[in-house]
Amino acid sequence: MPKILLTIALIFGINSVLFSQSGWIWQNPLPQGNNMSNLQFVNSTTAYAMCFNSVMKSTNTGSNWSIYYTNHSQNNTSLQFINETTGFIVSDSGIVLKTVNGGVDWNNVYDFHEAKFHKIYFSDVNTGYLLRYNNYYSGFGTLLYRTTNSGISWNVILNDTTVTLNDVKFTSVQNGYFAGYFGNYSHNFRYAKILKTTNGGLSIDSVNTGFFGLVTGLDIKNNIVFVYGGTGLPYVSGILYSTNDGISWIPSDLHKTVKDFSYVDSGNLFASVSTGGSGLPFYKSTNNGANWSNIGSDIKSYEIEFINPTTGISVGSNGQVHRTTNSGVNWIRTTTTIFDSYFWSVEFVNSTTGFAGGSNSLLKTTNGGNNWVLIPRIPGDQIEFTDVNTGYAANVDTMYKTTNCGLNWINLNYGLPGQINEIHFINNNTGFYIGKYNILKKTTDGGNSWTQITGYGGYYQECMFFYNESLGFIGREDYNLGWGISRTTNGGLNWDFQQVPEYDNYIWDIFFINEYTGFYTTSNRIFKTTNSGNSWYIICEGLTFYDIMSIQFLDEDIGYASASGGKVLKTADGGSTWKIHNSISNYLFYDMYFTDINTGYFVSFDGVIVKTTNGCGDPIGIEPISSKIPESFELYQNYPNPFNPVTTIRFSIPNNIIGRNELTSLKIFDILGKEIAMPVSEILTP
């Protein structure tokens, strides 16, 4: 007679964090598109810069760059190399990493477990310092840590709630400076605050500058101490310097917010200055900062570093690197991009041919994204192909059509009303588009003419999915009820509406596997239906990031969803459980498209296109995010047991806690732990 082992589980989006760099490829920009910072030269030719999950290295003064991944799941916040081979990184989760082979490999030397550090600095290979805010969420105060054994252990040497330190530099193991400000944003005045140590941090003394200002950076060259940053009230200066160990300070004649600063040699200084725009104009001084001249720039620069009076590089947003050999008069970009604005959509017609579009432009590839060709003046905010040849591309009020896979495009109608938010075609002839303010139009002749669907009642429509000519869904906002799902079962003649929970806003995407099973995403949750949208239930929530912008299933089990911070959610069981993968980008992915269960493409702003070839990689670390824990459940002994061939199983589930039903599963395992049956997998009422 068989004997069974029973388990009952309330499955509710058990999540894990995954991380792997293998199988991810940058396709635009190149060599990568993340923001770059912490630029430094370690000799006359070798430079390093930090990205959110990697380190960039150049051995020819910025002409070419290599990428080395740090292989952890958090954002890098500070980088320092003390020589050509040895460097340190700290992440926003408190992980300290070290390399001894020029950034090729990184090892975890200490983990503070979720502590938020913003600066790491080593005065030699053994002695280092870490800065974090005393109150991370307000961004004020300072906790200063020190290590004397190369990061193996750390001790707090300063805990101050009134002084906020942003930078640290040492001239020797014993002598160093810490720079920041006194006060906070609720005060009208913030005083530039400089601290000094002459014994390796055993004692720290205050240095009086006598100036207002928000000091963000510090540099020491040729026994001259420079501090720089944003100016306070009243405006004084973006740069102060001292030639007598901080006893007195001199303001330079640059009344700007200085983002970065480079001291080349006696008299020659360069500064990148924030203007509130996309570029950071460069300024130059040839007399130690007494006077400055604007050498101009529209490049997106965060930091600059010069190795001599004529040669320097700058790094900035979306992987941009520029190089100058004439003291900043001209800058040449050494990284490449075919498109550097917003991508809103991506779609492939087969395994190799696809399109990515946005900002009134469209790109096409015929080799899996190895190369992309720009198709100018064709709007690509929305892309929809019905077969390998026939496709549509649209933006706010214009729609184009191709019948030869993008070789030629026909303007269907200029001036379509309603700000097109999404287009969806069932076949070559029948399609829909939605826009703002009750705009829902249908075509039955391939887009040549459009008819407004009435009785719909929408206010703002964000997304749409039609499974066939009859069954369709729209994520929209109702005048009175808020956000929800509208459904039609007769091609748009009639509609019903289901409101999403009140704490959700925006429905970003909808996808159906078949006529019965579908999904939609909100800011940080995923919903599922198994009855053609008659009812919906939550299958994933409790995420620490937001904006699940796109969802796609390859079959009934395997599905993906893209989100902010370069996160990708993946399920292998139809959405019952989800795991979170970090990509090689930390951008918000607006859209994605998988051509098979392993190969997918993701797009974002700043022209970002990344590709995965192994289903977003394998886990190398697991961190529980959240799970729905029932208040109580009971599983009673089955009777009879042993049995042949029938037994009765009795169980109870928790009361509905927050006004919605949950998916309940009853699984049966044999004595070896192998699942042999799942007699219950449905929404049950207690």
C-alpha positions as a printed Julia matrix, in Angstrom:
686×3 Matrix{Float64}:
   0.0    0.0     0.0
   1.37   3.46   -0.8
   2.12   5.93    1.92
   2.32   9.64    1.15
   4.16  12.66    2.48
   2.03  15.83    2.23
   2.87  19.52    2.09
   0.65  22.52    1.59
   2.06  25.82    0.35
   0.56  29.22   -0.17
   2.62  30.24   -3.17
   2.97  33.99   -3.4
   5.92  35.14   -5.44
   8.84  33.83   -3.39
  11.69  35.91   -4.76
  15.46  35.6    -4.89
  18.22  37.89   -6.12
  20.47  36.45   -8.83
  23.62  37.82  -10.34
  25.83  36.77  -13.19
  27.72  38.68  -15.87
  28.24  35.74  -18.2
  25.82  35.72  -21.09
  25.23  39.49  -21.08
  26.41  41.63  -23.99
  26.48  45.38  -24.52
  25.22  46.31  -27.99
  24.93  50.08  -27.6
  26.76  52.21  -26.5
  30.15  50.51  -26.78
  32.11  49.31  -24.95
  29.37  49.94  -22.33
  26.68  52.45  -21.47
  26.59  52.87  -17.71
  27.55  56.14  -16.05
  31.25  56.42  -15.22
  32.93  58.1   -12.26
  35.96  57.9    -9.93
  38.35  58.55  -12.8
  42.04  58.35  -11.93
  45.43  57.84  -13.58
  47.89  55.52  -11.87
  50.71  56.35  -14.29
  51.17  58.37  -17.47
  49.09  55.98  -19.6
  46.91  53.79  -17.35
  43.55  55.07  -16.14
  40.67  53.51  -14.24
  37.03  54.53  -13.9
  34.12  52.99  -12.05
  30.71  51.9   -13.31
  27.83  50.55  -11.28
  28.96  46.9   -11.5
  32.29  47.08  -13.28
  35.6   48.86  -13.66
  36.82  50.38  -16.9
  40.54  50.36  -17.63
  42.61  52.1   -20.3
  46.31  51.6   -20.9
  46.67  54.25  -23.63
  45.42  57.45  -21.97
  41.77  56.78  -22.69
  41.86  55.85  -26.36
  40.63  52.31  -25.69
  38.91  50.7   -22.71
  38.42  47.24  -21.25
  35.59  46.17  -18.91
  36.17  44.12  -15.77
  33.09  43.1   -13.79
  33.15  43.14  -10.01
  30.67  40.24   -9.81
  28.43  41.28   -6.98
  24.81  42.3    -7.05
  25.03  45.86   -5.68
  26.04  49.23   -7.09
  29.65  50.3    -6.78
  29.87  53.7    -5.1
  33.59  54.43   -4.78
  36.84  53.2    -6.34
  40.5   53.83   -5.6
  43.7   52.34   -6.98
  46.83  52.85   -4.91
  49.11  51.62   -7.71
  48.86  49.95  -11.11
  47.65  46.61   -9.74
  46.05  47.12   -6.33
  42.66  48.74   -5.96
  39.61  48.84   -3.7
  35.88  49.29   -4.23
  33.0   49.78   -1.84
  29.38  49.16   -2.85
  26.14  50.71   -1.69
  25.44  47.54    0.3
  28.66  47.8     2.3
  30.76  45.22    0.44
  34.48  46.04    0.24
  36.28  44.51   -2.75
  39.97  44.3    -3.57
  41.98  43.55   -6.7
  45.68  42.78   -6.93
  45.85  42.22  -10.7
  44.76  45.52  -12.14
  41.02  45.01  -11.87
  40.81  41.68  -13.67
  39.58  39.87  -10.55
  37.84  41.27   -7.47
  37.6   39.56   -4.1
  35.28  40.35   -1.21
  37.42  41.35    1.79
  34.69  42.66    4.09
  30.9   42.92    4.2
  29.18  45.54    6.34
  25.77  44.1     5.43
  23.66  46.87    3.93
  25.71  49.82    5.21
  25.66  52.63    2.63
  29.17  53.96    1.97
  29.98  56.73   -0.49
  33.78  56.97   -0.3
  36.75  54.63    0.06
  40.36  55.8     0.26
  43.63  54.02    1.09
  46.77  55.9     2.07
  48.82  52.75    1.5
  48.12  49.08    0.87
  47.17  48.49    4.51
  45.61  51.69    5.8
  42.27  52.77    4.44
  39.21  54.87    5.26
  35.5   54.6     4.57
  32.91  57.36    4.7
  29.19  56.9     5.2
  26.42  59.2     6.3
  25.45  59.04    9.94
  21.86  59.13    8.73
  21.79  57.59    5.28
  18.21  58.53    4.46
  18.73  62.21    5.25
  22.26  62.25    3.81
  23.77  64.04    6.79
  26.33  63.31    9.47
  29.4   61.13    9.21
  30.6   57.72   10.25
  34.32  57.4     9.49
  35.9   53.94    9.49
  39.57  52.94    9.34
  41.4   49.72    8.56
  45.07  48.94    9.13
  45.06  45.44    7.63
  44.0   46.06    4.05
  40.28  45.94    4.74
  40.06  42.71    6.72
  38.66  44.58    9.74
  37.38  48.11   10.32
  36.86  50.41   13.3
  34.83  53.6    13.67
  37.13  56.54   14.41
  34.59  59.35   14.03
  30.85  59.52   14.65
  29.49  63.01   14.07
  25.88  64.02   13.46
  26.63  67.64   12.57
  29.48  67.33   10.06
  28.95  65.64    6.71
  32.18  64.47    5.06
  32.28  63.76    1.34
  35.93  63.21    0.48
  39.29  62.19    1.94
  42.89  62.5     0.73
  46.26  61.77    2.37
  49.74  63.0     1.54
  51.3   60.19    3.57
  50.14  57.4     5.86
  50.0   59.86    8.74
  48.9   63.15    7.17
  45.5   63.6     5.61
  42.42  65.76    5.15
  38.68  65.15    5.21
  36.33  67.58    3.45
  32.63  68.3     3.73
  30.34  70.79    5.4
  28.65  71.71    8.65
  24.85  72.1     8.67
  22.15  70.62    6.48
  19.69  71.56    3.78
  17.18  72.87    6.31
  19.7   75.55    7.28
  20.18  78.68    5.23
  23.94  78.42    5.64
  26.31  75.5     5.25
  29.89  76.06    6.31
  32.75  74.45    4.45
  34.22  71.95    6.9
  37.76  70.61    6.69
  39.22  68.08    9.14
  42.89  67.18    9.43
  44.92  64.37   10.94
  48.68  64.09   11.44
  48.71  60.62   13.01
  46.77  58.4    10.64
  43.36  59.19   12.07
  44.14  58.56   15.74
  43.15  62.16   16.34
  41.26  64.46   14.0
  41.21  68.24   14.28
  38.98  70.84   12.7
  40.44  73.34   10.22
  38.66  76.67    9.99
  38.09  77.89    6.43
  35.83  80.81    7.26
  33.73  80.18    4.15
  30.24  79.03    3.4
  29.74  76.21    0.95
  28.9   72.61    0.24
  32.29  70.93   -0.18
  32.07  67.75   -2.24
  35.68  67.13   -3.3
  39.27  67.39   -2.19
  42.64  67.21   -3.92
  46.24  67.65   -2.78
  49.06  68.37   -5.21
  52.52  69.84   -4.57
  51.6   70.57   -0.95
  48.61  72.64   -2.04
  45.26  71.55   -0.62
  42.23  72.19   -2.83
  38.6   71.78   -1.83
  35.71  72.3    -4.23
  32.0   71.86   -4.67
  28.73  73.75   -4.68
  28.57  77.23   -3.28
  26.41  78.09   -0.33
  24.65  81.28    0.67
  25.98  83.83    0.02
  27.97  82.77   -3.04
  31.66  82.7    -2.31
  33.56  80.29   -4.52
  33.59  76.85   -6.07
  37.23  76.24   -5.13
  39.31  77.07   -2.05
  42.99  76.31   -1.7
  45.6   76.44    1.02
  49.38  76.57    0.69
  50.16  76.37    4.43
  48.58  73.09    5.58
  45.14  74.57    6.02
  46.06  77.48    8.28
  44.59  79.94    5.8
  42.42  79.52    2.71
  42.19  81.48   -0.52
  39.08  81.51   -2.73
  39.64  81.13   -6.45
  37.88  83.33   -8.93
  35.37  80.69  -10.04
  31.88  81.29   -8.69
  30.43  78.04  -10.02
  29.39  74.66   -8.7
  32.46  72.54   -9.38
  31.76  68.86  -10.1
  35.36  67.78  -10.54
  38.82  69.24  -10.5
  42.23  68.32  -11.88
  45.54  69.87  -10.84
  48.16  69.23  -13.5
  51.31  71.05  -12.43
  52.34  74.41  -11.08
  49.68  76.85  -12.15
  47.62  74.64  -14.49
  44.17  73.65  -13.22
  41.06  72.3   -14.93
  37.52  72.16  -13.55
  34.22  70.77  -14.8
  31.34  73.0   -13.78
  27.66  72.21  -13.48
  25.24  74.48  -15.3
  22.07  72.5   -14.74
  22.06  71.28  -18.35
  23.2   68.03  -19.92
  26.77  69.21  -20.42
  29.34  70.4   -17.9
  31.41  73.27  -19.31
  35.14  73.13  -18.65
  37.18  75.93  -17.12
  40.94  76.34  -17.11
  43.35  78.31  -14.94
  47.04  78.89  -15.55
  47.74  80.72  -12.29
  46.7   78.3    -9.55
  43.05  79.29   -9.79
  43.39  83.03   -9.37
  41.67  83.48  -12.74
  39.67  81.11  -14.94
  38.71  80.96  -18.59
  35.79  79.01  -20.03
  37.04  76.5   -22.59
  33.49  75.24  -23.16
  31.98  71.84  -23.77
  28.63  70.22  -24.37
  29.76  66.73  -23.47
  28.13  64.85  -20.61
  31.1   64.89  -18.28
  31.12  64.01  -14.6
  34.86  63.91  -13.98
  38.07  65.01  -15.65
  41.7   64.06  -15.19
  44.76  65.54  -16.92
  48.15  63.86  -17.03
  49.93  66.93  -18.41
  48.9   70.46  -19.42
  47.59  69.29  -22.81
  46.34  65.7   -22.45
  43.31  64.75  -20.42
  40.19  62.61  -20.44
  36.67  63.04  -19.13
  34.08  60.43  -18.23
  30.38  60.89  -17.77
  26.89  59.6   -18.37
  25.93  56.6   -20.53
  29.53  55.44  -20.88
  30.82  58.56  -22.59
  34.59  59.04  -22.61
  36.21  62.03  -24.28
  39.88  62.81  -24.78
  41.73  66.05  -25.44
  45.3   66.67  -26.53
  45.1   70.47  -26.76
  44.27  71.51  -23.2
  40.55  71.02  -23.58
  39.98  73.18  -26.64
  38.71  70.13  -28.52
  37.39  66.83  -27.18
  37.2   63.59  -29.16
  34.83  60.85  -28.06
  36.68  57.54  -27.73
  33.57  55.45  -27.05
  30.88  54.88  -29.67
  27.12  55.03  -29.96
  24.74  54.89  -32.89
  21.91  56.47  -30.9
  21.95  58.27  -27.56
  18.35  59.19  -26.84
  15.34  57.26  -25.51
  14.49  53.76  -26.67
  10.85  52.97  -25.92
  10.37  49.69  -27.78
  12.11  46.66  -29.24
  10.75  43.78  -31.33
  12.23  40.95  -33.39
  10.62  39.24  -36.38
  12.91  36.19  -36.18
  16.03  35.11  -34.33
  18.3   37.62  -36.07
  16.22  40.49  -37.44
  14.81  43.07  -35.1
  14.0   46.73  -34.52
  14.54  49.16  -31.65
  12.95  52.56  -31.63
  12.29  55.8   -29.85
  12.68  59.57  -30.07
  11.6   59.72  -33.73
  14.17  57.18  -34.83
  14.27  53.49  -35.64
  17.19  51.04  -35.62
  17.37  47.7   -37.4
  19.62  44.66  -37.02
  19.88  41.57  -39.19
  22.52  39.73  -37.15
  21.14  39.48  -33.65
  22.2   42.95  -32.62
  25.87  42.66  -33.48
  25.28  45.67  -35.71
  22.45  48.18  -35.69
  21.61  50.49  -38.6
  19.82  53.78  -38.02
  16.66  54.42  -40.05
  16.21  58.19  -39.66
  12.92  60.05  -39.51
  10.84  56.93  -38.81
   9.2   57.13  -35.37
   9.82  54.04  -33.3
   8.18  54.73  -29.95
   5.8   51.87  -30.73
   6.76  48.91  -32.94
   4.47  46.08  -34.01
   5.14  43.38  -36.63
   2.5   40.9   -37.76
   4.9   38.79  -39.82
   8.47  38.93  -41.01
   7.67  41.62  -43.58
   4.67  43.6   -42.36
   5.19  46.0   -39.52
   4.06  49.28  -38.02
   5.94  52.05  -36.24
   4.35  55.01  -34.5
   4.92  57.93  -32.19
   2.69  60.68  -30.81
   0.52  61.33  -33.87
   2.16  59.53  -36.78
   2.15  55.92  -37.95
   4.26  54.27  -40.63
   3.91  50.86  -42.28
   6.39  48.56  -44.0
   5.7   45.5   -46.13
   9.33  44.58  -46.78
  10.81  44.27  -43.29
  11.75  47.89  -42.91
  13.4   48.58  -46.25
  10.67  51.1   -47.1
   8.07  52.84  -44.98
   4.75  54.45  -45.9
   3.22  57.25  -43.85
  -0.27  55.95  -43.12
  -1.72  59.08  -41.63
  -0.1   62.18  -40.26
  -2.05  63.82  -37.48
  -3.66  60.81  -35.81
  -5.37  62.14  -32.69
  -4.82  61.13  -29.12
  -1.06  60.82  -28.51
  -0.51  57.19  -29.49
   0.53  55.23  -26.41
   0.46  51.75  -27.91
  -0.42  49.93  -31.12
  -1.43  46.3   -31.4
  -2.23  44.31  -34.53
  -3.95  40.92  -34.62
  -3.03  40.28  -38.24
  -2.01  42.26  -41.3
  -5.38  44.0   -41.46
  -6.88  44.28  -37.98
  -5.29  46.45  -35.35
  -5.89  48.96  -32.58
  -4.19  51.97  -31.09
  -4.81  53.74  -27.8
  -4.08  57.27  -26.71
  -5.02  59.81  -24.11
  -8.54  61.03  -23.4
 -10.82  58.22  -24.58
  -8.89  57.56  -27.76
  -9.31  53.94  -28.86
  -9.29  53.35  -32.6
  -9.56  50.23  -34.73
  -8.54  49.44  -38.3
  -9.61  46.52  -40.48
  -7.7   47.55  -43.6
  -4.09  47.54  -42.44
  -4.08  51.05  -41.05
  -5.43  52.89  -44.07
  -8.48  54.02  -42.09
  -9.36  54.11  -38.41
 -12.66  54.07  -36.53
 -13.16  55.4   -33.02
 -14.58  52.82  -30.61
 -17.27  54.41  -28.46
 -18.69  53.43  -25.1
 -15.22  52.69  -23.85
 -14.97  55.28  -21.07
 -11.19  55.48  -20.79
  -9.33  58.52  -19.53
  -5.67  57.6   -19.85
  -4.61  54.39  -21.56
  -1.1   53.03  -21.02
  -0.96  49.53  -22.52
  -2.98  47.08  -24.6
  -3.02  43.41  -25.61
  -5.4   41.6   -27.96
  -5.19  37.82  -27.96
  -7.44  37.52  -31.0
  -9.95  39.68  -32.85
 -12.48  39.27  -30.04
 -10.59  39.15  -26.75
  -8.65  42.25  -25.77
  -7.42  44.08  -22.68
  -6.4   47.66  -21.96
  -4.65  49.01  -18.9
  -6.19  52.4   -18.27
  -7.24  55.01  -15.76
 -10.93  55.58  -15.1
 -12.26  59.02  -14.2
 -13.76  57.83  -10.93
 -12.33  54.39  -10.16
  -8.66  54.91  -10.88
  -6.45  52.35  -12.62
  -7.74  49.01  -13.82
  -8.15  46.56  -16.68
 -10.79  46.99  -19.37
 -11.77  43.85  -21.25
 -13.69  43.18  -24.43
 -14.85  39.79  -25.67
 -16.37  41.01  -28.93
 -13.66  43.02  -30.61
 -14.3   46.26  -28.77
 -18.08  46.54  -29.05
 -18.53  46.14  -25.29
 -16.18  46.51  -22.35
 -16.06  45.66  -18.66
 -13.69  47.16  -16.11
 -11.84  45.73  -13.09
 -10.14  48.12  -10.73
  -6.66  47.31   -9.43
  -6.01  47.63   -5.67
  -6.01  51.24   -4.56
  -2.33  51.25   -3.68
  -1.36  50.48   -7.29
  -0.95  53.16   -9.91
  -0.21  52.63  -13.57
  -0.54  49.4   -15.44
   2.6   49.14  -17.49
   2.16  46.02  -19.61
  -0.21  43.15  -20.41
   0.62  39.75  -21.89
  -1.46  36.61  -22.53
  -0.05  33.13  -23.06
  -3.35  31.74  -24.3
  -7.02  32.68  -24.25
  -7.27  32.02  -20.53
  -3.9   32.79  -18.94
  -2.54  36.31  -18.83
  -0.53  38.77  -16.78
  -0.25  42.47  -16.15
   2.35  44.54  -14.31
   2.1   47.6   -12.1
   4.74  49.65  -10.32
   6.15  46.73   -8.34
   3.69  43.87   -8.63
   2.6   41.25  -11.14
  -0.98  40.01  -11.49
  -2.26  36.84  -13.18
  -5.56  35.51  -14.51
  -6.42  31.94  -15.46
  -9.99  32.63  -16.57
  -9.65  35.14  -19.41
  -9.6   38.12  -17.09
 -12.74  37.38  -15.1
 -10.57  37.65  -11.98
  -6.95  38.55  -11.23
  -4.65  37.72   -8.33
  -1.19  38.87   -7.27
   1.7   36.49   -7.98
   4.65  38.75   -7.21
   5.02  41.67   -4.8
   7.23  43.05   -2.04
   9.94  44.12   -4.45
  12.45  46.76   -3.4
  12.51  48.31   -6.87
   9.77  49.7    -9.05
   8.3   50.07  -12.52
   7.89  46.59  -13.98
   7.62  47.99  -17.48
   7.4   44.91  -19.69
   6.38  41.25  -19.4
   6.67  38.36  -21.88
   6.18  34.6   -21.69
   7.88  32.17  -24.03
   5.63  29.26  -23.03
   3.29  28.43  -20.16
   6.19  28.2   -17.71
   9.01  30.54  -18.68
   8.45  34.26  -18.5
  10.41  37.48  -18.01
   9.62  40.96  -16.73
  11.88  44.01  -16.97
  12.14  46.68  -14.29
  14.16  49.58  -12.94
  17.81  49.41  -11.96
  18.57  46.94  -14.74
  16.59  44.25  -12.93
  14.96  41.34  -14.75
  12.45  39.02  -13.11
  12.26  35.45  -14.34
   9.83  32.63  -13.67
  10.09  28.98  -14.67
   6.74  27.85  -13.24
   4.17  30.08  -14.87
   4.61  32.93  -12.43
   4.18  31.04   -9.16
   7.71  32.0    -8.15
  10.04  34.67   -9.48
  13.75  35.28   -9.27
  15.51  38.58   -9.8
  18.49  38.87  -12.11
  20.88  41.8   -12.31
  21.86  42.71  -15.83
  25.0   44.55  -16.9
  23.1   47.85  -16.88
  21.43  49.74  -14.04
  19.03  51.61  -16.31
  15.26  51.3   -16.21
  14.38  48.9   -19.02
  11.4   50.34  -20.89
  10.93  47.33  -23.12
  12.31  43.87  -23.83
  11.85  41.11  -26.38
  12.91  37.46  -26.18
  13.34  35.48  -29.38
  13.66  32.21  -27.46
  13.84  31.13  -23.81
  17.48  32.24  -23.53
  17.95  35.14  -25.93
  16.5   38.51  -25.08
  17.03  42.21  -25.79
  16.46  45.14  -23.42
  16.29  48.85  -24.24
  16.34  52.05  -22.21
  17.2   55.73  -22.43
  20.61  57.06  -23.51
  20.51  54.58  -26.39
  21.01  51.54  -24.16
  20.64  48.1   -25.78
  21.8   45.01  -23.9
  21.4   41.35  -24.8
  21.28  38.13  -22.81
  22.12  34.79  -24.39
  21.54  32.49  -21.42
  18.25  33.54  -19.94
  19.79  36.34  -17.84
  22.43  34.11  -16.27
  22.72  31.65  -13.42
  22.51  32.52   -9.72
  25.72  32.96   -7.8
  24.06  34.31   -4.65
  20.57  34.15   -3.18
  18.96  36.81   -1.04
  15.3   36.44   -0.08
  13.24  39.49   -1.01
   9.78  38.72    0.32
   7.12  36.1     0.59
   3.5   35.97    1.62
   3.41  34.22    5.0
  -0.01  32.92    6.07
  -1.27  33.73    9.56
  -1.98  30.02   10.1
  -2.7   26.83    8.2
  -3.53  23.27    9.15
  -2.93  20.01    7.32
  -4.75  17.07    8.88
  -3.75  13.44    8.69
  -5.12  11.81    5.58
  -7.48   8.89    6.18
  -7.08   6.06    5.6
  -3.29   5.9     5.55
  -1.96   3.49    4.32
  -4.61   3.35    1.61
  -5.53   1.63   -1.62
  -6.41   3.27   -3.92
  -8.17   6.34   -2.44
  -7.55   8.54    0.59
  -9.1   11.77    1.89
  -6.97  14.83    2.62
  -8.39  17.6     4.79
  -6.74  21.01    5.19
  -7.54  24.61    6.13
  -6.07  27.86    4.82
  -5.72  31.29    6.48
  -8.46  33.86    6.42
  -8.16  36.43    3.66
  -6.03  39.08    5.36
  -6.02  42.02    3.0
  -9.14  41.61    0.94
  -7.97  39.29   -1.81
  -7.77  35.56   -2.43
  -4.49  33.72   -2.9
  -3.29  30.82   -5.0
  -3.21  27.63   -2.91
  -1.26  24.53   -3.92
  -1.37  21.05   -2.38
   1.58  18.92   -3.43
   2.21  15.22   -2.81
   5.75  13.85   -2.48
   6.99  10.3    -2.26
   9.31   9.09    0.49
  12.35  10.17   -1.55
  11.11  13.74   -1.75
  10.03  13.59   -5.38
   6.85  15.45   -6.27
   4.37  12.94   -7.68
   1.12  14.92   -7.79
  -0.45  18.34   -7.26
  -4.18  17.7    -6.74
  -4.88  21.33   -5.78
  -3.62  24.46   -7.53
  -6.29  27.13   -7.54
  -7.65  30.17   -5.76
  -9.57  29.02   -2.69
 -11.75  30.85   -0.22
 -11.19  29.99    3.48
